[in-house]
Amino acid sequence: AMAAARVGQLAFAEPAQPQATNEIFVQIFLRGGCDGLSLLCPYDDDDYRRERGTLALPSSGPNAPLGIDPNNPSFNPVGFGLNSKMPHLRDLYNSGHLAFIHACGLDDDTRSHFDAMDYIERGTPGNKTTSSGWLTRHLQSQGGVSTLLPAIAANSAPPASLLNYAGAVAVTSPSSFNISTGWRYNRSQENYPFLSTLREIYNRSSINPLAPAGRRVTQVIDVMRSLGSYTPATGTTYPSGSFGDALKTVAQLIKADLGLQVATIDFGGWDTHEAQANSDGTGYLPDRLGILSQGLHAFYNDLAAYHSRLTIVVLSEFGRRLGRNQSNGTDHGHGNVMMVLGGNVNGRRIYGTWPGLHPDQLDKRQDLQITTDYRQVLSEILVRRLGNPKLGTIFPGLSAYNPLGIVRGPDLPPDLSANATPTDTGYQVFVPVIHQCR
């Protein structure tokens, strides 16, 4: 098992395809529509204070916004600050490793959670029937990348961004990665009889086309078993709960050097229609933002040795309306905030163009406008960090490549041609019987 782990970073691609890199991309999706105007707040904007009322972040006191320098003329006339529960995030921003993109998102009129998430993750705004996810097309267009564990979802199932990628494995914890069989109640054996049988079947077969995939199944399981419990780096404190656990799972698998290229994490609970926060800046949403801030800080510091290879993107399906509703919450909106964190990020800057919050500047006179298409942010990361310029394949219908300068790296000539959906010609991890024990 450990021999397999040592060679896990080997990756191969067909000569005509983009060559796989050793970069690691992590997508964190805030499910439910995070309120970007509370995360990164235009705290001294008169329109913001009038429309938000008691939900506006306090202008003074212990819960006042944590002011940051946008380093962008479009944002400088307005004071911007992070929610008071996010000091860890401000530290990452001031260190130059974190960038924000405000007034960003899916340029589609939908206010449906399910439609918006599908459009974003499939990479085809307006079309939620696309048969693959944008991360799937990225991995496939690299020409049959072959590693022991190319993609994981640190959740119970892969998200739509990895739709139809056979190499993706959903794992909530390496220690609970197991096989669901008739022996599952025989705890003293820990499923070894069945696993031994699988090894013997696949190792003896020389003509069975599933044999190579079957052997990899047992290798993945053996490596997962060998990892044991996880101890983060000294001084690193993850938040308790499912989000912190998912971050630790990804960190452990990155450190195991299994060739992980893509990881996804879902963090839910952002649909704040009611009781979003108290007038003093405390309450449900600030607490949730604090968990996000602490988790990102712990995860990034835990992976200090990987900063030069690591790019983390945080996004949500849409933002919330500018105005407060009658239940002291906010309803589904439009423009939002994206975050990009990594060792090759040109941080300490808010990217994009601020459209303003006057009614005449709002989308439908109620929502923050979108001035940056989320695909432009991801396209820049694909080209400059992941070395994949096949943007027409990954984002069908994308008409232009307009990098904002968020990340450093070579600008490969973008290919915006609408190629047919690629097929995964390389090794696929075939894991038909994985079960999560709790």
CSV table of C-alpha atoms in Angstrom, one decimal:
chain,number,residue,atom,x,y,z
A,1,ALA,CA,0.0,0.0,0.0
A,2,MET,CA,2.7,2.4,0.9
A,3,ALA,CA,4.6,1.6,-2.3
A,4,ALA,CA,1.5,2.6,-4.2
A,5,ALA,CA,1.5,5.8,-2.2
A,6,ARG,CA,5.0,6.7,-3.2
A,7,VAL,CA,4.3,6.5,-6.9
A,8,GLY,CA,0.9,8.1,-6.6
A,9,GLN,CA,2.0,11.5,-8.0
A,10,LEU,CA,3.0,10.0,-11.4
A,11,ALA,CA,0.7,11.5,-14.1
A,12,PHE,CA,0.6,10.9,-17.8
A,13,ALA,CA,-1.1,12.6,-20.7
A,14,GLU,CA,-1.4,12.1,-24.4
A,15,PRO,CA,1.1,14.2,-26.4
A,16,ALA,CA,-1.6,16.4,-28.0
A,17,GLN,CA,-3.2,17.2,-24.6
A,18,PRO,CA,-2.3,19.7,-22.0
A,19,GLN,CA,0.2,18.1,-19.6
A,20,ALA,CA,-1.0,17.5,-16.1
A,21,THR,CA,0.8,19.5,-13.4
A,22,ASN,CA,1.4,18.8,-9.8
A,23,GLU,CA,-0.9,21.7,-8.8
A,24,ILE,CA,-3.7,21.1,-6.2
A,25,PHE,CA,-7.0,22.8,-6.7
A,26,VAL,CA,-9.6,22.9,-3.8
A,27,GLN,CA,-13.1,24.1,-4.4
A,28,ILE,CA,-15.2,25.1,-1.3
A,29,PHE,CA,-18.9,25.6,-2.1
A,30,LEU,CA,-21.0,27.6,0.3
A,31,ARG,CA,-24.4,26.0,-0.2
A,32,GLY,CA,-27.5,28.1,0.3
A,33,GLY,CA,-26.4,31.5,-1.0
A,34,CYS,CA,-24.0,33.2,1.3
A,35,ASP,CA,-24.6,36.9,2.0
A,36,GLY,CA,-21.6,38.5,0.5
A,37,LEU,CA,-22.7,41.9,1.7
A,38,SER,CA,-22.2,40.7,5.3
A,39,LEU,CA,-19.0,38.8,4.5
A,40,LEU,CA,-17.3,41.7,2.8
A,41,CYS,CA,-19.3,44.8,3.7
A,42,PRO,CA,-19.5,48.3,2.2
A,43,TYR,CA,-19.9,49.5,5.8
A,44,ASP,CA,-20.1,53.3,5.2
A,45,ASP,CA,-22.3,53.2,2.1
A,46,ASP,CA,-25.5,55.2,2.8
A,47,ASP,CA,-27.7,52.9,0.6
A,48,TYR,CA,-26.4,49.8,2.4
A,49,ARG,CA,-27.2,51.2,5.8
A,50,ARG,CA,-30.6,52.4,4.7
A,51,GLU,CA,-31.7,49.2,3.1
A,52,ARG,CA,-30.2,46.8,5.6
A,53,GLY,CA,-31.5,48.6,8.7
A,54,THR,CA,-30.8,46.6,11.8
A,55,LEU,CA,-29.0,44.0,9.7
A,56,ALA,CA,-26.3,46.5,8.7
A,57,LEU,CA,-23.0,45.7,10.5
A,58,PRO,CA,-22.4,48.1,13.4
A,59,SER,CA,-20.4,51.1,12.5
A,60,SER,CA,-18.5,51.1,15.8
A,61,GLY,CA,-17.9,48.9,18.8
A,62,PRO,CA,-16.5,45.4,19.2
A,63,ASN,CA,-18.5,44.0,16.2
A,64,ALA,CA,-17.7,46.7,13.7
A,65,PRO,CA,-16.3,45.5,10.4
A,66,LEU,CA,-12.6,44.7,10.1
A,67,GLY,CA,-11.5,47.3,7.6
A,68,ILE,CA,-9.3,46.3,4.7
A,69,ASP,CA,-7.6,48.2,2.0
A,70,PRO,CA,-9.2,47.2,-1.4
A,71,ASN,CA,-6.1,48.4,-3.4
A,72,ASN,CA,-8.6,49.0,-6.2
A,73,PRO,CA,-9.7,52.4,-7.3
A,74,SER,CA,-13.2,51.1,-8.1
A,75,PHE,CA,-13.7,50.2,-4.4
A,76,ASN,CA,-11.6,52.8,-2.6
A,77,PRO,CA,-14.3,55.5,-2.4
A,78,VAL,CA,-16.4,53.2,-0.2
A,79,GLY,CA,-15.0,51.7,3.0
A,80,PHE,CA,-15.0,47.9,2.9
A,81,GLY,CA,-14.5,45.5,5.8
A,82,LEU,CA,-14.8,41.9,6.7
A,83,ASN,CA,-17.3,40.7,9.3
A,84,SER,CA,-16.0,41.1,12.8
A,85,LYS,CA,-16.0,37.3,13.2
A,86,MET,CA,-13.4,36.9,10.5
A,87,PRO,CA,-10.0,38.1,11.9
A,88,HIS,CA,-8.3,35.0,10.6
A,89,LEU,CA,-9.4,35.9,7.1
A,90,ARG,CA,-8.2,39.4,7.5
A,91,ASP,CA,-4.8,38.0,8.5
A,92,LEU,CA,-4.6,35.9,5.3
A,93,TYR,CA,-5.7,38.9,3.3
A,94,ASN,CA,-3.0,41.2,4.8
A,95,SER,CA,-0.4,38.5,4.3
A,96,GLY,CA,-0.9,38.8,0.5
A,97,HIS,CA,-2.2,35.2,0.0
A,98,LEU,CA,-5.9,36.0,-0.2
A,99,ALA,CA,-7.9,37.9,-2.8
A,100,PHE,CA,-11.6,38.8,-3.1
A,101,ILE,CA,-13.6,39.3,-6.2
A,102,HIS,CA,-16.8,41.3,-5.4
A,103,ALA,CA,-19.9,41.8,-7.5
A,104,CYS,CA,-19.0,38.4,-9.0
A,105,GLY,CA,-21.1,35.3,-9.9
A,106,LEU,CA,-23.4,33.6,-12.3
A,107,ASP,CA,-24.7,36.0,-14.8
A,108,ASP,CA,-28.2,34.4,-15.0
A,109,ASP,CA,-31.5,35.6,-13.7
A,110,THR,CA,-32.3,32.5,-11.7
A,111,ARG,CA,-32.9,32.8,-8.0
A,112,SER,CA,-33.3,29.0,-7.6
A,113,HIS,CA,-30.7,27.3,-5.4
A,114,PHE,CA,-30.8,24.1,-7.5
A,115,ASP,CA,-30.7,25.8,-10.9
A,116,ALA,CA,-27.9,28.2,-9.9
A,117,MET,CA,-25.8,25.4,-8.3
A,118,ASP,CA,-26.2,23.2,-11.4
A,119,TYR,CA,-25.3,26.1,-13.8
A,120,ILE,CA,-22.2,26.9,-11.8
A,121,GLU,CA,-20.9,23.4,-11.3
A,122,ARG,CA,-21.7,22.1,-14.7
A,123,GLY,CA,-20.1,25.3,-16.1
A,124,THR,CA,-22.9,25.9,-18.5
A,125,PRO,CA,-25.1,28.9,-17.4
A,126,GLY,CA,-28.7,28.5,-18.5
A,127,ASN,CA,-28.2,24.7,-19.1
A,128,LYS,CA,-28.5,22.3,-16.2
A,129,THR,CA,-28.7,19.2,-18.4
A,130,THR,CA,-25.0,19.1,-19.3
A,131,SER,CA,-23.8,15.6,-18.7
A,132,SER,CA,-20.5,16.4,-17.0
A,133,GLY,CA,-19.2,18.9,-14.5
A,134,TRP,CA,-16.6,21.6,-15.3
A,135,LEU,CA,-14.0,19.9,-13.1
A,136,THR,CA,-14.7,16.6,-14.9
A,137,ARG,CA,-14.0,18.3,-18.3
A,138,HIS,CA,-10.9,19.9,-16.9
A,139,LEU,CA,-9.5,16.6,-15.7
A,140,GLN,CA,-10.5,14.7,-18.9
A,141,SER,CA,-9.2,17.3,-21.3
A,142,GLN,CA,-5.7,16.8,-19.7
A,143,GLY,CA,-5.6,13.5,-21.7
A,144,GLY,CA,-6.2,10.6,-19.4
A,145,VAL,CA,-4.5,11.7,-16.2
A,146,SER,CA,-3.4,8.7,-14.2
A,147,THR,CA,-2.8,8.9,-10.4
A,148,LEU,CA,-3.8,6.8,-7.5
A,149,LEU,CA,-6.3,9.4,-6.3
A,150,PRO,CA,-6.8,12.3,-8.8
A,151,ALA,CA,-10.0,13.7,-7.3
A,152,ILE,CA,-11.9,13.5,-4.1
A,153,ALA,CA,-15.1,15.0,-2.7
A,154,ALA,CA,-14.8,15.4,1.1
A,155,ASN,CA,-18.5,14.7,1.4
A,156,SER,CA,-20.9,11.8,1.1
A,157,ALA,CA,-21.2,12.1,-2.7
A,158,PRO,CA,-19.3,14.0,-5.5
A,159,PRO,CA,-20.8,17.3,-6.4
A,160,ALA,CA,-22.1,18.2,-9.9
A,161,SER,CA,-18.7,19.8,-10.7
A,162,LEU,CA,-17.3,16.2,-10.8
A,163,LEU,CA,-20.3,14.8,-12.5
A,164,ASN,CA,-19.4,11.7,-14.6
A,165,TYR,CA,-15.8,11.6,-13.6
A,166,ALA,CA,-15.1,8.0,-12.8
A,167,GLY,CA,-11.9,8.8,-11.0
A,168,ALA,CA,-13.6,10.8,-8.2
A,169,VAL,CA,-13.9,9.2,-4.8
A,170,ALA,CA,-16.3,10.5,-2.1
A,171,VAL,CA,-14.7,10.2,1.3
A,172,THR,CA,-15.7,11.9,4.6
A,173,SER,CA,-12.8,10.4,6.5
A,174,PRO,CA,-9.9,8.1,5.5
A,175,SER,CA,-10.3,6.1,8.7
A,176,SER,CA,-13.9,5.2,7.8
A,177,PHE,CA,-13.2,4.4,4.1
A,178,ASN,CA,-14.5,0.8,3.9
A,179,ILE,CA,-16.3,-1.9,1.9
A,180,SER,CA,-20.0,-2.6,2.2
A,181,THR,CA,-20.3,-6.4,2.2
A,182,GLY,CA,-22.0,-9.3,3.9
A,183,TRP,CA,-19.1,-9.2,6.4
A,184,ARG,CA,-19.8,-5.7,7.5
A,185,TYR,CA,-21.1,-6.8,10.9
A,186,ASN,CA,-18.0,-8.9,11.6
A,187,ARG,CA,-16.1,-6.1,13.4
A,188,SER,CA,-13.3,-8.4,14.6
A,189,GLN,CA,-12.4,-9.1,10.9
A,190,GLU,CA,-12.8,-5.5,9.7
A,191,ASN,CA,-13.8,-6.7,6.2
A,192,TYR,CA,-10.5,-8.4,5.6
A,193,PRO,CA,-12.0,-11.6,4.2
A,194,PHE,CA,-13.7,-9.8,1.4
A,195,LEU,CA,-10.8,-7.5,0.7
A,196,SER,CA,-8.4,-10.5,0.5
A,197,THR,CA,-10.8,-12.2,-1.9
A,198,LEU,CA,-10.8,-9.1,-4.1
A,199,ARG,CA,-7.1,-9.0,-4.2
A,200,GLU,CA,-6.8,-12.7,-5.1
A,201,ILE,CA,-9.4,-12.3,-7.9
A,202,TYR,CA,-7.9,-9.2,-9.5
A,203,ASN,CA,-4.2,-10.2,-9.0
A,204,ARG,CA,-4.7,-13.6,-10.7
A,205,SER,CA,-6.6,-12.2,-13.7
A,206,SER,CA,-4.6,-11.4,-16.8
A,207,ILE,CA,-7.5,-11.0,-19.3
A,208,ASN,CA,-10.3,-9.5,-17.2
A,209,PRO,CA,-10.6,-5.9,-18.5
A,210,LEU,CA,-11.6,-4.8,-14.9
A,211,ALA,CA,-8.6,-6.3,-13.3
A,212,PRO,CA,-6.3,-3.2,-13.4
A,213,ALA,CA,-9.2,-1.1,-12.0
A,214,GLY,CA,-9.9,-3.7,-9.4
A,215,ARG,CA,-6.3,-3.8,-8.3
A,216,ARG,CA,-6.3,0.0,-7.9
A,217,VAL,CA,-9.5,-0.3,-5.7
A,218,THR,CA,-7.6,-2.5,-3.3
A,219,GLN,CA,-4.6,-0.1,-3.4
A,220,VAL,CA,-6.8,2.9,-2.6
A,221,ILE,CA,-8.4,1.0,0.3
A,222,ASP,CA,-5.1,-0.1,1.7
A,223,VAL,CA,-3.6,3.4,1.5
A,224,MET,CA,-6.7,4.8,3.2
A,225,ARG,CA,-6.4,2.2,6.0
A,226,SER,CA,-2.7,2.9,6.4
A,227,LEU,CA,-3.2,6.6,7.1
A,228,GLY,CA,-4.7,6.2,10.5
A,229,SER,CA,-5.9,9.2,12.6
A,230,TYR,CA,-4.8,12.6,11.5
A,231,THR,CA,-2.8,15.1,13.6
A,232,PRO,CA,-2.7,18.6,12.1
A,233,ALA,CA,0.5,20.7,12.2
A,234,THR,CA,1.4,22.2,15.6
A,235,GLY,CA,-0.5,25.3,16.4
A,236,THR,CA,-3.3,24.5,13.9
A,237,THR,CA,-6.9,24.5,15.3
A,238,TYR,CA,-9.7,23.5,13.0
A,239,PRO,CA,-13.3,24.3,13.8
A,240,SER,CA,-15.4,21.5,15.2
A,241,GLY,CA,-18.1,20.1,13.0
A,242,SER,CA,-18.5,18.7,9.5
A,243,PHE,CA,-16.7,21.6,7.8
A,244,GLY,CA,-13.6,21.3,9.9
A,245,ASP,CA,-13.6,17.5,9.5
A,246,ALA,CA,-13.8,17.9,5.7
A,247,LEU,CA,-10.9,20.3,5.7
A,248,LYS,CA,-8.8,17.9,7.8
A,249,THR,CA,-9.7,15.0,5.4
A,250,VAL,CA,-8.4,17.0,2.4
A,251,ALA,CA,-5.3,18.1,4.2
A,252,GLN,CA,-4.5,14.5,5.3
A,253,LEU,CA,-4.9,13.2,1.7
A,254,ILE,CA,-2.8,16.0,0.3
A,255,LYS,CA,0.0,15.3,2.7
A,256,ALA,CA,-0.2,11.6,1.9
A,257,ASP,CA,1.1,12.5,-1.6
A,258,LEU,CA,-1.3,10.2,-3.5
A,259,GLY,CA,-1.3,12.5,-6.6
A,260,LEU,CA,-4.4,14.4,-5.5
A,261,GLN,CA,-5.2,17.2,-8.1
A,262,VAL,CA,-8.7,18.3,-7.3
A,263,ALA,CA,-10.7,18.3,-4.0
A,264,THR,CA,-14.2,19.6,-3.3
A,265,ILE,CA,-15.8,20.5,0.0
A,266,ASP,CA,-19.4,21.5,0.6
A,267,PHE,CA,-20.3,23.8,3.5
A,268,GLY,CA,-24.0,24.4,3.9
A,269,GLY,CA,-26.4,26.4,6.0
A,270,TRP,CA,-26.2,29.8,4.2
A,271,ASP,CA,-29.9,30.3,3.3
A,272,THR,CA,-30.6,33.1,5.8
A,273,HIS,CA,-34.2,34.1,5.1
A,274,GLU,CA,-34.9,34.8,8.8
A,275,ALA,CA,-33.0,35.7,12.0
A,276,GLN,CA,-29.8,36.3,10.0
A,277,ALA,CA,-28.1,38.4,12.7
A,278,ASN,CA,-28.7,40.6,15.7
A,279,SER,CA,-28.5,44.4,15.7
A,280,ASP,CA,-25.2,44.2,17.6
A,281,GLY,CA,-23.6,42.2,14.8
A,282,THR,CA,-23.8,38.8,16.6
A,283,GLY,CA,-26.0,35.8,15.7
A,284,TYR,CA,-26.3,33.0,13.3
A,285,LEU,CA,-24.6,34.3,10.2
A,286,PRO,CA,-21.7,36.0,11.9
A,287,ASP,CA,-21.0,32.7,13.8
A,288,ARG,CA,-21.1,30.8,10.5
A,289,LEU,CA,-18.7,33.3,8.9
A,290,GLY,CA,-16.4,32.8,11.9
A,291,ILE,CA,-16.3,29.0,11.3
A,292,LEU,CA,-15.4,29.7,7.6
A,293,SER,CA,-12.7,32.1,8.6
A,294,GLN,CA,-11.2,29.8,11.2
A,295,GLY,CA,-11.4,26.8,8.9
A,296,LEU,CA,-9.7,28.5,6.0
A,297,HIS,CA,-6.9,29.8,8.2
A,298,ALA,CA,-6.3,26.4,9.8
A,299,PHE,CA,-6.3,24.6,6.5
A,300,TYR,CA,-3.9,26.9,4.8
A,301,ASN,CA,-1.5,27.0,7.7
A,302,ASP,CA,-1.7,23.2,8.0
A,303,LEU,CA,-0.5,22.9,4.4
A,304,ALA,CA,2.3,25.4,4.6
A,305,ALA,CA,4.6,23.1,2.7
A,306,TYR,CA,2.2,23.0,-0.2
A,307,HIS,CA,1.5,26.7,-0.7
A,308,SER,CA,3.4,26.9,-4.0
A,309,ARG,CA,1.1,24.2,-5.5
A,310,LEU,CA,-2.1,25.0,-3.8
A,311,THR,CA,-5.0,27.2,-5.0
A,312,ILE,CA,-8.3,27.4,-3.0
A,313,VAL,CA,-11.5,28.9,-4.4
A,314,VAL,CA,-14.5,29.7,-2.2
A,315,LEU,CA,-17.8,30.5,-3.9
A,316,SER,CA,-21.6,30.3,-3.5
A,317,GLU,CA,-24.5,30.0,-5.9
A,318,PHE,CA,-25.6,33.6,-5.5
A,319,GLY,CA,-25.7,36.4,-3.0
A,320,ARG,CA,-28.5,37.9,-1.0
A,321,ARG,CA,-30.7,40.9,-1.6
A,322,LEU,CA,-29.6,44.3,-0.5
A,323,GLY,CA,-32.8,44.9,1.5
A,324,ARG,CA,-33.7,43.3,4.8
A,325,ASN,CA,-37.0,41.3,4.8
A,326,GLN,CA,-39.7,41.2,7.4
A,327,SER,CA,-38.2,38.2,9.1
A,328,ASN,CA,-34.9,39.9,9.8
A,329,GLY,CA,-33.2,38.0,7.0
A,330,THR,CA,-32.3,38.4,3.4
A,331,ASP,CA,-33.8,36.7,0.3
A,332,HIS,CA,-32.1,35.2,-2.8
A,333,GLY,CA,-30.1,37.8,-4.6
A,334,HIS,CA,-27.6,38.0,-7.4
A,335,GLY,CA,-24.0,39.4,-7.2
A,336,ASN,CA,-21.7,37.9,-4.5
A,337,VAL,CA,-18.1,37.5,-3.3
A,338,MET,CA,-15.6,34.9,-4.5
A,339,MET,CA,-12.3,34.2,-2.7
A,340,VAL,CA,-9.0,32.9,-4.0
A,341,LEU,CA,-6.4,31.7,-1.6
A,342,GLY,CA,-2.9,30.3,-2.4
A,343,GLY,CA,0.8,30.8,-2.6
A,344,ASN,CA,0.6,32.1,-6.1
A,345,VAL,CA,-2.3,34.5,-5.5
A,346,ASN,CA,-1.8,38.2,-6.0
A,347,GLY,CA,-3.6,38.9,-2.8
A,348,ARG,CA,-4.4,41.9,-0.6
A,349,ARG,CA,-6.7,43.2,-3.2
A,350,ILE,CA,-10.4,43.2,-4.1
A,351,TYR,CA,-10.8,42.5,-7.8
A,352,GLY,CA,-13.5,43.5,-10.2
A,353,THR,CA,-15.6,46.6,-10.5
A,354,TRP,CA,-17.9,47.9,-7.8
A,355,PRO,CA,-21.3,48.8,-9.4
A,356,GLY,CA,-22.7,50.7,-6.4
A,357,LEU,CA,-25.8,50.1,-4.3
A,358,HIS,CA,-28.1,53.0,-5.4
A,359,PRO,CA,-31.4,51.7,-6.7
A,360,ASP,CA,-30.5,52.7,-10.2
A,361,GLN,CA,-27.3,50.6,-10.0
A,362,LEU,CA,-28.9,47.4,-8.7
A,363,ASP,CA,-30.0,44.4,-10.7
A,364,LYS,CA,-33.8,44.6,-10.9
A,365,ARG,CA,-33.5,47.5,-8.5
A,366,GLN,CA,-32.9,45.1,-5.6
A,367,ASP,CA,-29.7,43.1,-5.9
A,368,LEU,CA,-26.0,43.7,-6.3
A,369,GLN,CA,-25.1,43.6,-9.9
A,370,ILE,CA,-22.6,41.1,-11.4
A,371,THR,CA,-19.7,42.8,-13.0
A,372,THR,CA,-17.4,39.7,-13.2
A,373,ASP,CA,-18.5,36.4,-14.5
A,374,TYR,CA,-17.4,33.6,-12.1
A,375,ARG,CA,-16.0,31.7,-15.1
A,376,GLN,CA,-13.4,34.4,-15.8
A,377,VAL,CA,-12.0,33.8,-12.3
A,378,LEU,CA,-11.9,30.0,-12.8
A,379,SER,CA,-10.5,30.3,-16.3
A,380,GLU,CA,-7.6,32.3,-15.1
A,381,ILE,CA,-6.8,29.6,-12.5
A,382,LEU,CA,-7.2,26.9,-15.2
A,383,VAL,CA,-4.7,28.6,-17.5
A,384,ARG,CA,-2.2,30.1,-15.2
A,385,ARG,CA,-2.1,27.5,-12.3
A,386,LEU,CA,-3.5,24.3,-13.7
A,387,GLY,CA,-1.9,24.6,-17.1
A,388,ASN,CA,-5.1,23.9,-19.0
A,389,PRO,CA,-6.1,26.4,-21.7
A,390,LYS,CA,-9.0,24.3,-23.2
A,391,LEU,CA,-11.5,26.8,-22.0
A,392,GLY,CA,-14.0,26.1,-24.8
A,393,THR,CA,-14.2,22.5,-23.7
A,394,ILE,CA,-14.4,23.2,-20.0
A,395,PHE,CA,-16.8,26.2,-20.3
A,396,PRO,CA,-18.8,25.8,-23.5
A,397,GLY,CA,-20.1,29.1,-24.7
A,398,LEU,CA,-17.4,31.2,-23.0
A,399,SER,CA,-16.6,33.9,-25.5
A,400,ALA,CA,-13.4,35.5,-24.2
A,401,TYR,CA,-10.5,35.0,-21.8
A,402,ASN,CA,-10.1,38.1,-19.6
A,403,PRO,CA,-7.6,37.5,-16.8
A,404,LEU,CA,-7.9,39.9,-13.9
A,405,GLY,CA,-4.4,39.2,-12.6
A,406,ILE,CA,-5.6,37.3,-9.5
A,407,VAL,CA,-3.0,34.5,-9.8
A,408,ARG,CA,0.5,34.3,-11.1
A,409,GLY,CA,1.6,31.9,-13.9
A,410,PRO,CA,2.2,31.6,-17.6
A,411,ASP,CA,-0.7,32.7,-19.9
A,412,LEU,CA,-1.0,29.8,-22.3
A,413,PRO,CA,-2.9,30.7,-25.5
A,414,PRO,CA,-6.5,30.1,-24.6
A,415,ASP,CA,-8.5,27.6,-26.7
A,416,LEU,CA,-12.1,28.8,-26.8
A,417,SER,CA,-13.2,26.4,-29.5
A,418,ALA,CA,-16.3,24.4,-28.6
A,419,ASN,CA,-14.7,20.9,-28.7
A,420,ALA,CA,-16.7,17.8,-28.2
A,421,THR,CA,-16.8,16.6,-24.6
A,422,PRO,CA,-13.5,14.6,-24.1
A,423,THR,CA,-13.4,11.1,-22.9
A,424,ASP,CA,-11.3,9.8,-20.1
A,425,THR,CA,-8.8,7.7,-22.0
A,426,GLY,CA,-6.5,7.0,-19.0
A,427,TYR,CA,-6.9,4.9,-15.9
A,428,GLN,CA,-10.2,5.3,-14.0
A,429,VAL,CA,-10.5,4.5,-10.4
A,430,PHE,CA,-13.2,1.9,-10.2
A,431,VAL,CA,-14.7,1.8,-6.7
A,432,PRO,CA,-18.1,0.1,-6.9
A,433,VAL,CA,-18.6,-1.0,-3.3
A,434,ILE,CA,-17.2,1.7,-1.0
A,435,HIS,CA,-19.2,2.3,2.2
A,436,GLN,CA,-18.7,5.0,4.8
A,437,CYS,CA,-18.9,3.5,8.4
A,438,ARG,CA,-20.0,5.8,11.2
